[in-house]
Every structure is written in C-alpha cells, then in structure tokens.
PDB file of C-alpha atoms in Angstrom:
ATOM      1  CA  UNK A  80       0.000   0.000   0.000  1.00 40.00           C
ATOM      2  CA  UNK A  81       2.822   2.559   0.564  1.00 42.00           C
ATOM      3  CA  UNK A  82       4.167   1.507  -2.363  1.00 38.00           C
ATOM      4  CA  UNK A  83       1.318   2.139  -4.365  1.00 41.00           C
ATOM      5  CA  UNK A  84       1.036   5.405  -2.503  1.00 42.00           C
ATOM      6  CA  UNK A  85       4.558   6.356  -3.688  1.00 40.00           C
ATOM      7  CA  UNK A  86       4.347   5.491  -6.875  1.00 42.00           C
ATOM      8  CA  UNK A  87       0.533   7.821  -7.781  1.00 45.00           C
ATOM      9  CA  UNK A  88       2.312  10.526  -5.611  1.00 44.00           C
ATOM     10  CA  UNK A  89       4.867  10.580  -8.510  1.00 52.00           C
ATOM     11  CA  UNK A  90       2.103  10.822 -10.600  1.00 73.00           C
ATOM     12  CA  UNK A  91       1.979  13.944 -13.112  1.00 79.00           C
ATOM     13  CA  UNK A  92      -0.716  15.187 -15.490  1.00 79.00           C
ATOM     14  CA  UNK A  93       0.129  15.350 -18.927  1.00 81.00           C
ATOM     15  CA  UNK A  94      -0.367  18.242 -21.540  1.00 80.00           C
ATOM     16  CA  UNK A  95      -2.661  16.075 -23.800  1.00 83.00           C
ATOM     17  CA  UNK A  96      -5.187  15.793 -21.592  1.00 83.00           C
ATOM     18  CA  UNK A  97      -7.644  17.408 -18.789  1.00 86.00           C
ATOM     19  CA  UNK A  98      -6.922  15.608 -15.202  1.00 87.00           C
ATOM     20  CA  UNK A  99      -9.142  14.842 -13.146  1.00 87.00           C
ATOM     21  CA  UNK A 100      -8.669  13.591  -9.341  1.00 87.00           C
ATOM     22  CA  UNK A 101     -11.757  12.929  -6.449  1.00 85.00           C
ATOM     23  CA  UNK A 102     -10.892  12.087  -2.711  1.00 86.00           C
ATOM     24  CA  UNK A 103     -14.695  11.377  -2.055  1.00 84.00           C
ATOM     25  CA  UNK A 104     -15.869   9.047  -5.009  1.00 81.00           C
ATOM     26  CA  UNK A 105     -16.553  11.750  -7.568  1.00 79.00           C
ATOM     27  CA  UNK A 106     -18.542  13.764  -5.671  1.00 83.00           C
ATOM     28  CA  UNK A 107     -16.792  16.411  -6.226  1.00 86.00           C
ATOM     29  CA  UNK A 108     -13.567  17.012  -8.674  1.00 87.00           C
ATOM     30  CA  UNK A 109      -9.952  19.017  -8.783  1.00 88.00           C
ATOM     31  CA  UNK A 110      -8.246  19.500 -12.102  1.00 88.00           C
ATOM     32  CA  UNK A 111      -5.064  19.230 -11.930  1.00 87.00           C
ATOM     33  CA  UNK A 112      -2.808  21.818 -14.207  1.00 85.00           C
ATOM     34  CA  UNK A 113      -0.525  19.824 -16.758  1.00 81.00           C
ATOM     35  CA  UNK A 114       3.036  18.740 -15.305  1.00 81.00           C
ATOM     36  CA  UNK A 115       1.385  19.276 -11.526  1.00 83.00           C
ATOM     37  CA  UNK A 116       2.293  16.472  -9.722  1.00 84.00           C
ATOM     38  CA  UNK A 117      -1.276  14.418  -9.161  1.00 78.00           C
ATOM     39  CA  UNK A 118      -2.254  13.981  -4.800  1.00 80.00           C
ATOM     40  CA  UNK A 119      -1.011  11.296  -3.169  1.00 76.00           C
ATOM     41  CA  UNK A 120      -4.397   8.829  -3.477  1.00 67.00           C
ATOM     42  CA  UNK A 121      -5.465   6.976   0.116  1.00 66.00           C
ATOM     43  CA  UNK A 122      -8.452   5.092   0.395  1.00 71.00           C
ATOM     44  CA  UNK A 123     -10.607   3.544  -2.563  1.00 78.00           C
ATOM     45  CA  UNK A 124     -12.467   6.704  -2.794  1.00 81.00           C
ATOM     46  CA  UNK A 125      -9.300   8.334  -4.259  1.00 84.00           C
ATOM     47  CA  UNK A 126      -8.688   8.394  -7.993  1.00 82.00           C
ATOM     48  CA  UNK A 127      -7.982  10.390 -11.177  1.00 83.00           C
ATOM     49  CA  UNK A 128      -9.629  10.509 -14.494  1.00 83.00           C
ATOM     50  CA  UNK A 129      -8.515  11.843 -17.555  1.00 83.00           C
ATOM     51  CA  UNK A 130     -10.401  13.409 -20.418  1.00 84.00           C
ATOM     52  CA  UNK A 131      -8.624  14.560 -23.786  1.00 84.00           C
ATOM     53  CA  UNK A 132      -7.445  18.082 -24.403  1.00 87.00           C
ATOM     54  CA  UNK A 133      -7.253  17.869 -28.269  1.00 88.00           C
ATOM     55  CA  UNK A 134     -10.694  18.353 -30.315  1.00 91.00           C
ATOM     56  CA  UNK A 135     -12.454  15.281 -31.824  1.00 89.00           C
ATOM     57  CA  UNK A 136     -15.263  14.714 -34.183  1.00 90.00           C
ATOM     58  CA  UNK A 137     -18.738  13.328 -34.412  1.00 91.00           C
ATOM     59  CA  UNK A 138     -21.477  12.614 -36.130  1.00 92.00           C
ATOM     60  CA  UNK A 139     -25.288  12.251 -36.159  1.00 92.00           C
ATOM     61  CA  UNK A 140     -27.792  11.430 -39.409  1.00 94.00           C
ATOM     62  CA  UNK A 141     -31.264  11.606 -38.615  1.00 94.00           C
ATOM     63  CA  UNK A 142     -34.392  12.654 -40.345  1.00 92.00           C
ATOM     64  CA  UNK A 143     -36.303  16.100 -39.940  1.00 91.00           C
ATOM     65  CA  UNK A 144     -39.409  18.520 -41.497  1.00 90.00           C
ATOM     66  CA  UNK A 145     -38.902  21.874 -42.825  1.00 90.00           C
ATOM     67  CA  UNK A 146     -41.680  24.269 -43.824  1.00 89.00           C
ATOM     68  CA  UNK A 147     -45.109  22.674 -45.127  1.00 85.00           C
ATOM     69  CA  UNK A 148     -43.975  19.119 -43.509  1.00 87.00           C
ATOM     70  CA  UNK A 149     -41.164  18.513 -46.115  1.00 86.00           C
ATOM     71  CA  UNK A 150     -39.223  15.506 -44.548  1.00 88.00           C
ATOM     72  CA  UNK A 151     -35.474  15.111 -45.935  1.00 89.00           C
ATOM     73  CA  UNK A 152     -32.947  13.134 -44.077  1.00 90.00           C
ATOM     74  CA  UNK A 153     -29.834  15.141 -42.216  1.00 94.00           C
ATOM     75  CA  UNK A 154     -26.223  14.814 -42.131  1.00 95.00           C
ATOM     76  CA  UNK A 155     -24.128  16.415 -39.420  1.00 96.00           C
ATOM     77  CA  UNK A 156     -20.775  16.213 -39.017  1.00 95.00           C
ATOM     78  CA  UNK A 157     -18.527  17.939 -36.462  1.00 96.00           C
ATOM     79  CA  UNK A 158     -15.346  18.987 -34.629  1.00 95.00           C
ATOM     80  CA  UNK A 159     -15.835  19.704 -30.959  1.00 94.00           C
ATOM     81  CA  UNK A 160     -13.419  20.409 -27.642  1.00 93.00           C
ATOM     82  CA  UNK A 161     -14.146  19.689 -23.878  1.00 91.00           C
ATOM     83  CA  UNK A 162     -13.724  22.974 -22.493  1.00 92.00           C
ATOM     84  CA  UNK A 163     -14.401  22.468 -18.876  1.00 91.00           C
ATOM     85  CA  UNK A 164     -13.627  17.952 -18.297  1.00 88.00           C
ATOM     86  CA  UNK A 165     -15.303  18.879 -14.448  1.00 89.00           C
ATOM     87  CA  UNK A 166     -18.625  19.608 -15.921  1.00 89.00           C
ATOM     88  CA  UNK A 167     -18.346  16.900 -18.654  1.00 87.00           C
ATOM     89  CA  UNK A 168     -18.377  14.381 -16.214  1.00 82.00           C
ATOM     90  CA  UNK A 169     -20.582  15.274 -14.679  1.00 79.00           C
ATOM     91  CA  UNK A 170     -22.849  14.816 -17.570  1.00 79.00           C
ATOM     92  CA  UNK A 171     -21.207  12.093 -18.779  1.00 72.00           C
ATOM     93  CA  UNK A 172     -20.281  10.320 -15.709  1.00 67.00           C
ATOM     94  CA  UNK A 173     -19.290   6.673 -17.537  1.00 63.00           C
ATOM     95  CA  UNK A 174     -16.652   8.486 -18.941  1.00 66.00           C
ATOM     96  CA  UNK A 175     -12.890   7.602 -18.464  1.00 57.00           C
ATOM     97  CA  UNK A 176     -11.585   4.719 -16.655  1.00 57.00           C
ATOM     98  CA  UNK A 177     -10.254   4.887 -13.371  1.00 58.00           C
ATOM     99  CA  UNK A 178      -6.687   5.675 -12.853  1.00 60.00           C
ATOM    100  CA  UNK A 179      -5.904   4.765 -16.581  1.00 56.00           C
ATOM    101  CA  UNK A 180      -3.571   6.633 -18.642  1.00 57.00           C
ATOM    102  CA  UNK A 181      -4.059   9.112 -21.368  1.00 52.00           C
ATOM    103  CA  UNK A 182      -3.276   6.554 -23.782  1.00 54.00           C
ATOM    104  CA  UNK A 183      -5.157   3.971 -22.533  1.00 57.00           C
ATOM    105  CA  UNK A 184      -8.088   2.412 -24.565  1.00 57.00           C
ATOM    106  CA  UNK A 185     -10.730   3.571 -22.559  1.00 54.00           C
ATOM    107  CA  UNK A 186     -10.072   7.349 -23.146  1.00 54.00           C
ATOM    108  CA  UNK A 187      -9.774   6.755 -26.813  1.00 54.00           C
ATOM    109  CA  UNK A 188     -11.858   8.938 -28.854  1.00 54.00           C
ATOM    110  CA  UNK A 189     -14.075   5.945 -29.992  1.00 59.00           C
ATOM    111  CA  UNK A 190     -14.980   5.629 -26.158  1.00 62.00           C
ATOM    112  CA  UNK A 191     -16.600   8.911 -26.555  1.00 71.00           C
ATOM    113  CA  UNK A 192     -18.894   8.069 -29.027  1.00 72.00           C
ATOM    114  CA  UNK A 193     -22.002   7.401 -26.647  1.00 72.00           C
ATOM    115  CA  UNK A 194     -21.314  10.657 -24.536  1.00 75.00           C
ATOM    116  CA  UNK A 195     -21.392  12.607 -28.012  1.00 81.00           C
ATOM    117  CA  UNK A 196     -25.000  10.819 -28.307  1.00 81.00           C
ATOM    118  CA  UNK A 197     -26.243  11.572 -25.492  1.00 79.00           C
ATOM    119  CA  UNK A 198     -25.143  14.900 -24.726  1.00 87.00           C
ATOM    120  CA  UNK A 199     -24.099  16.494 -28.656  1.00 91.00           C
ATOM    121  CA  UNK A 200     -26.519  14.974 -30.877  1.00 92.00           C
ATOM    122  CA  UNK A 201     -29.296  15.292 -28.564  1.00 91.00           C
ATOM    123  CA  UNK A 202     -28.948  18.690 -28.681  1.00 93.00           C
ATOM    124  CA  UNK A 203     -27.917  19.748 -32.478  1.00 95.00           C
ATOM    125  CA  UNK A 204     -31.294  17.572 -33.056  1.00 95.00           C
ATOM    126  CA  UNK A 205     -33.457  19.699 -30.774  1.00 94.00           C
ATOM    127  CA  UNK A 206     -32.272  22.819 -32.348  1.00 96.00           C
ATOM    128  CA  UNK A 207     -32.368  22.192 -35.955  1.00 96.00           C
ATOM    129  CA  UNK A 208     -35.513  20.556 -35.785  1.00 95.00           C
ATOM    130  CA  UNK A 209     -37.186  23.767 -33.919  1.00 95.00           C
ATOM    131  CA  UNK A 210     -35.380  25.769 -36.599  1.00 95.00           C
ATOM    132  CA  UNK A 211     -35.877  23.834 -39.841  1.00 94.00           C
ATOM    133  CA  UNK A 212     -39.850  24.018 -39.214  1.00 93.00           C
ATOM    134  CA  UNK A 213     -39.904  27.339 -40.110  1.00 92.00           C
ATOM    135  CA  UNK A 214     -37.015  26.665 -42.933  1.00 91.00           C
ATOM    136  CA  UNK A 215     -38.088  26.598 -47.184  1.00 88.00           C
ATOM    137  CA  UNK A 216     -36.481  23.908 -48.359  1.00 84.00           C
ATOM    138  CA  UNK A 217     -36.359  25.739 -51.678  1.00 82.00           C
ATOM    139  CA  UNK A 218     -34.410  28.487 -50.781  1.00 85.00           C
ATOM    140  CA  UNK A 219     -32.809  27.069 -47.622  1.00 87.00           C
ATOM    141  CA  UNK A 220     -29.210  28.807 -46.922  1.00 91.00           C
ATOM    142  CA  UNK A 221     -27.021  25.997 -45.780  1.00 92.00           C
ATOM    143  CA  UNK A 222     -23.961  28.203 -44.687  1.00 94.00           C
ATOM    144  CA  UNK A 223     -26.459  30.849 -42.794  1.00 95.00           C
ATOM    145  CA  UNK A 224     -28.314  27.557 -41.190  1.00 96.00           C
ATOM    146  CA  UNK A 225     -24.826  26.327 -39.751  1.00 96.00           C
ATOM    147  CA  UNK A 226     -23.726  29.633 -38.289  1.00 96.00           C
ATOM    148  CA  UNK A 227     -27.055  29.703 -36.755  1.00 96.00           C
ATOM    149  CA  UNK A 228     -27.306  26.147 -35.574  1.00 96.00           C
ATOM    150  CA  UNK A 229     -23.860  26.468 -34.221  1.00 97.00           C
ATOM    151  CA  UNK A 230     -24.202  29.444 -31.945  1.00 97.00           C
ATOM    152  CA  UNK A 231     -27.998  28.485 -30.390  1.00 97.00           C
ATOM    153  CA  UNK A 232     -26.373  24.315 -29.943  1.00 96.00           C
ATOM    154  CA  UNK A 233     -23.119  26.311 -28.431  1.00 97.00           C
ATOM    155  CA  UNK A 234     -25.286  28.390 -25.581  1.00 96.00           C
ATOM    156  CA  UNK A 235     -26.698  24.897 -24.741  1.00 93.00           C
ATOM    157  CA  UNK A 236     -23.026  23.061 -24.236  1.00 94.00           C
ATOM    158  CA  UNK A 237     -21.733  25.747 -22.748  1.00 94.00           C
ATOM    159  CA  UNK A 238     -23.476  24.212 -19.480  1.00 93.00           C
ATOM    160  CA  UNK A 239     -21.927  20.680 -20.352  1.00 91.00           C
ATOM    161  CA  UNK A 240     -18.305  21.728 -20.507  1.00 92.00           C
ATOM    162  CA  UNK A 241     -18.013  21.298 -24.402  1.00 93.00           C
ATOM    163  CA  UNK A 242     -18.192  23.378 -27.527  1.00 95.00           C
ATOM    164  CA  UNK A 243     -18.625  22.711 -30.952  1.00 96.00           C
ATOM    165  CA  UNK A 244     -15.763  24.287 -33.107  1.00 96.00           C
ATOM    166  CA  UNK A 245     -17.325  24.056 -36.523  1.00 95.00           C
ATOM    167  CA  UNK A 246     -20.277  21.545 -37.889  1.00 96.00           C
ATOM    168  CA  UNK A 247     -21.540  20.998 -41.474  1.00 96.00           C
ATOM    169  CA  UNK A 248     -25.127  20.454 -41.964  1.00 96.00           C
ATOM    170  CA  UNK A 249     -26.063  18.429 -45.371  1.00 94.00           C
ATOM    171  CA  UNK A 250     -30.144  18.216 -45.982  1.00 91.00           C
ATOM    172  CA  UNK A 251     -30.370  15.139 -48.401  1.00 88.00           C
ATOM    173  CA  UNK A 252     -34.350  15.442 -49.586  1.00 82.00           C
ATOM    174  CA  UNK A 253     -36.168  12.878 -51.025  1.00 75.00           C
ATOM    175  CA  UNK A 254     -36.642  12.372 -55.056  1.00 74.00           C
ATOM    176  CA  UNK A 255     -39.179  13.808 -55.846  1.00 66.00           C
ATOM    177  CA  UNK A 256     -38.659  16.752 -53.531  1.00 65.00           C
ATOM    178  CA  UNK A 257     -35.189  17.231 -55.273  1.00 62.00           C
ATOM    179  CA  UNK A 258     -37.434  17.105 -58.549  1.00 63.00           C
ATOM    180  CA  UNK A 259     -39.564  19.965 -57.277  1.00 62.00           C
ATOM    181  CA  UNK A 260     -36.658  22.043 -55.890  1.00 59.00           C
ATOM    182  CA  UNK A 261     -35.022  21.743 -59.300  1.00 56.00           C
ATOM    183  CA  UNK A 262     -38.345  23.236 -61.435  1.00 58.00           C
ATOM    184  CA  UNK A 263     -38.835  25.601 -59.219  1.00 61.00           C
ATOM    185  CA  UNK A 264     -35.007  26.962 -59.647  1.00 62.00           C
ATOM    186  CA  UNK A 265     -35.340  26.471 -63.310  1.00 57.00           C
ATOM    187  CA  UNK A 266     -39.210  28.793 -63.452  1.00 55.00           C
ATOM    188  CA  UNK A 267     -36.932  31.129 -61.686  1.00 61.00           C
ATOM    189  CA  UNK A 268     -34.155  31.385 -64.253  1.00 63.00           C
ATOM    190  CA  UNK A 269     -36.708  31.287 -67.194  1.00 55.00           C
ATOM    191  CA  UNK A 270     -38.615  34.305 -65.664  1.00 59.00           C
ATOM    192  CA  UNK A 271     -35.781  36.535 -65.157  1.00 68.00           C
ATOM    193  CA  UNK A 272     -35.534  35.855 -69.122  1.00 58.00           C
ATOM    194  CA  UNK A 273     -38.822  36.326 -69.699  1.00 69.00           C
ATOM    195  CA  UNK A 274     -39.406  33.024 -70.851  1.00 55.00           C
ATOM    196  CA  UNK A 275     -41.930  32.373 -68.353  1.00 65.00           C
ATOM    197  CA  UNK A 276     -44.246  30.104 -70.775  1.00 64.00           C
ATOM    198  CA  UNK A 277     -41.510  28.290 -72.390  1.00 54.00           C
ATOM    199  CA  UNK A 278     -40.106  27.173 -68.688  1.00 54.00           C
ATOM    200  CA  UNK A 279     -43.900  26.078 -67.778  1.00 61.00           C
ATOM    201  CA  UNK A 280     -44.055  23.947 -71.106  1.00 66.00           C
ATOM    202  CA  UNK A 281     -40.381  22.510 -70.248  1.00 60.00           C
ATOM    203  CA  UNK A 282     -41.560  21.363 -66.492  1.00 59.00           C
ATOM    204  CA  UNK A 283     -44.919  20.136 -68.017  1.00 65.00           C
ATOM    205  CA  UNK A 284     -42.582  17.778 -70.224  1.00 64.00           C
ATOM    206  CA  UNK A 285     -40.340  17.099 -67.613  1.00 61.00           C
ATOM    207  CA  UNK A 286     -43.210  16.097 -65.316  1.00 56.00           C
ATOM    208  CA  UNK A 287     -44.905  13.569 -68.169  1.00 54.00           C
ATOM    209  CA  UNK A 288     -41.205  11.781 -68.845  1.00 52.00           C
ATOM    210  CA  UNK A 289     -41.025   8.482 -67.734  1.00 50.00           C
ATOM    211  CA  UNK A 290     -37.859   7.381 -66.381  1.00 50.00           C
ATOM    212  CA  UNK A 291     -36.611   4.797 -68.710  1.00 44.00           C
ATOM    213  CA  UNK A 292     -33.710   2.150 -67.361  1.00 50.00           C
ATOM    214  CA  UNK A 293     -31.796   0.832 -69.718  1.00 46.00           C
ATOM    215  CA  UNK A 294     -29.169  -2.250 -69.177  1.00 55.00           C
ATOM    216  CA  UNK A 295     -27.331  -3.484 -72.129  1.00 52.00           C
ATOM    217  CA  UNK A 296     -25.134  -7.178 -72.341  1.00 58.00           C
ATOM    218  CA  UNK A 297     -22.592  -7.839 -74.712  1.00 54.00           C
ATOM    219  CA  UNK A 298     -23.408 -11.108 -76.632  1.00 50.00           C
ATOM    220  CA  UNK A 299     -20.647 -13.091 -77.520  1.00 49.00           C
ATOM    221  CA  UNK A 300     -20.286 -13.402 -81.723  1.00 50.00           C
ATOM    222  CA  UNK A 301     -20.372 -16.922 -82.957  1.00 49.00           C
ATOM    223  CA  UNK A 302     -19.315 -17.957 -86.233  1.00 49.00           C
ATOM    224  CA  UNK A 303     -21.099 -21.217 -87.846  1.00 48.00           C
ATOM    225  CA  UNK A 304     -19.141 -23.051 -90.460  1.00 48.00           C
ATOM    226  CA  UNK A 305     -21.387 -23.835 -93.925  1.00 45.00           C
TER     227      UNK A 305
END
C-alpha cells in the first residue's frame, strides 16, 4: 500500500489531456494543471480521471421537417473540444476509466462516441428541428443555417463543458422533392428571361417523362461453319 502510494504521488498530469482527481468518489472534482504532480491517493475513494485536451469529431444522421412538412434526411458532421472535463463528467459520468492513462483504450476517442450521443446529438437535433420548421427547403441557406445552428447548440453546451468548433449540416431530400426544388429553380431562371411560358411547357414535359432504365449485355459473336 505505501508503495502504491509512492508510486501515484509521482504521478503527473500530462499536456494532452484534462486531469481529473476525487478524494470522495466523484462527488466532487480538482483538475489538476498539466506537469502538476497528481495527490497522493489513500483510500478507494481516491482516484484520477482523464479526459482529452485535443478536439475530436462526431457525427449524427437523422431525419427532420422543414416548412409545409417537407421531410429530408440530415447529415451532421462535427469537430468539438471539452472545455471544462469537471462539468463533462458530470454529464457524462461513464466516462474515463479509473486511474488509466491518457493513452489507454478507454479514453480513446471511440470511447466517446455514446457521450457525443447523449449529450451532442441530442442537442444539435433539438435545435435544428425547432429551426428547420420554419425553414423553405427551396431556398434554404445551408452556410447561414450552420452559423445559426452552431451558436444556439453552443449556448446549450456551454453548461456541459463542451463546444462545438465548426459543424456541417447536409439536408439530403427525397426524389421527388429534389425534382420539385429543381423546377422551381429552373421557373426562376426562365422568368428573369422572360421566358416564363416556355419554362412552364419545359416542367410540363419534364413532369410527363417516364424514367426509362436501360441495361445493355454484350453477346458473344459466334461464327457457324457452312
């Protein structure tokens, strides 16, 4: 045992991560400063944690409406940084593994994956489905979406001990709502040349084409002998 004391006393916390240590079974938590040597640990209610310092990324697909009940499936991808590992953990109390190392598997960014579901996701869902009600698919503004998705899902983390660093939001509509979207571009470009009624006789056309598949096989030439 005063071995074991010895050795954790000698303990320091490295740069690449956020240290955490508890003298009363995580009840409460001191971060200890990179290259600070970590407390000596006495009793099994003593331990450290570590969280990584470096950002990571994520990502969530799931479906949502935007104006007039207009379903198309989401993409979200992101880069986000623990800001504050105390209040992470708290959130996310599975995280870590007790008195492992930085490099150990269980604070591998895969381990992370579930805390990014359960605190990340949940929210960037929340928010852009609130916001994409009220969104036109037909003139939706991906780049203004993200900067607005990103600050409202930001004042929600902030809470958590996390932020989001950047995020890229991809709306992948159905068929036949990418069909629609694409008429309703091309009206626009034929009425800024007033070609109004030639654009409504193109889309008429358009609409009344049938898709036609067409699969061709290569047929092997034989000659026959007469």
């Amino acid at each position: 045992m005063t071995l074991a004391a010895v050795l954790q006393s000698c303990d320091r916390a490295q740069s690449n991560v956020q240290t955490l240590y508890t003298n009363n079974c995580g009840v409460s938590w001191q971060l200890i400063k990179a290259g600070e040597t970590l407390p000596k640990g006495i009793g099994m209610c003593s331990y450290k944690v570590t969280v990584p310092d470096y950002p990571m990324q994520g990502e969530s697909v799931f479906k949502s409406a935007f104006k007039n009940r207009v379903m198309a499936k989401i993409e979200v991808t992101y880069d986000y940084s623990i800001t504050d590992a105390r209040l992470y953990i708290g959130e996310a109390k599975y995280l870590g593994k007790i008195n492992s190392d930085s490099d150990n598997e269980a604070n591998s960014a895969k381990a992370y994956e579930t805390a990014e579901n359960s605190v990340i996701d949940k929210r960037i869902k929340e928010i852009a489905r609130d916001l994409l009600i009220n969104e036109d698919i037909v003139d939706f503004s991906q780049a203004d979406f993200e900067t607005k998705l990103l600050d409202d899902v930001n004042k929600l983390l902030i809470s958590k001990g996390v932020k989001i660093n950047f995020l890229s939001f991809v709306p992948i509509p159905e068929e036949q709502t990418r069909q629609a979207i694409d008429i309703v571009t091309a009206m626009k470009i034929y009425d800024s040349k007033g070609l109004t009624e030639v654009g409504k006789a193109v889309a008429t056309a358009r609409a009344g084409a049938t898709k036609v598949s067409v699969t061709t096989e290569a047929k092997k030439e034989t000659e026959t002998e007469e």
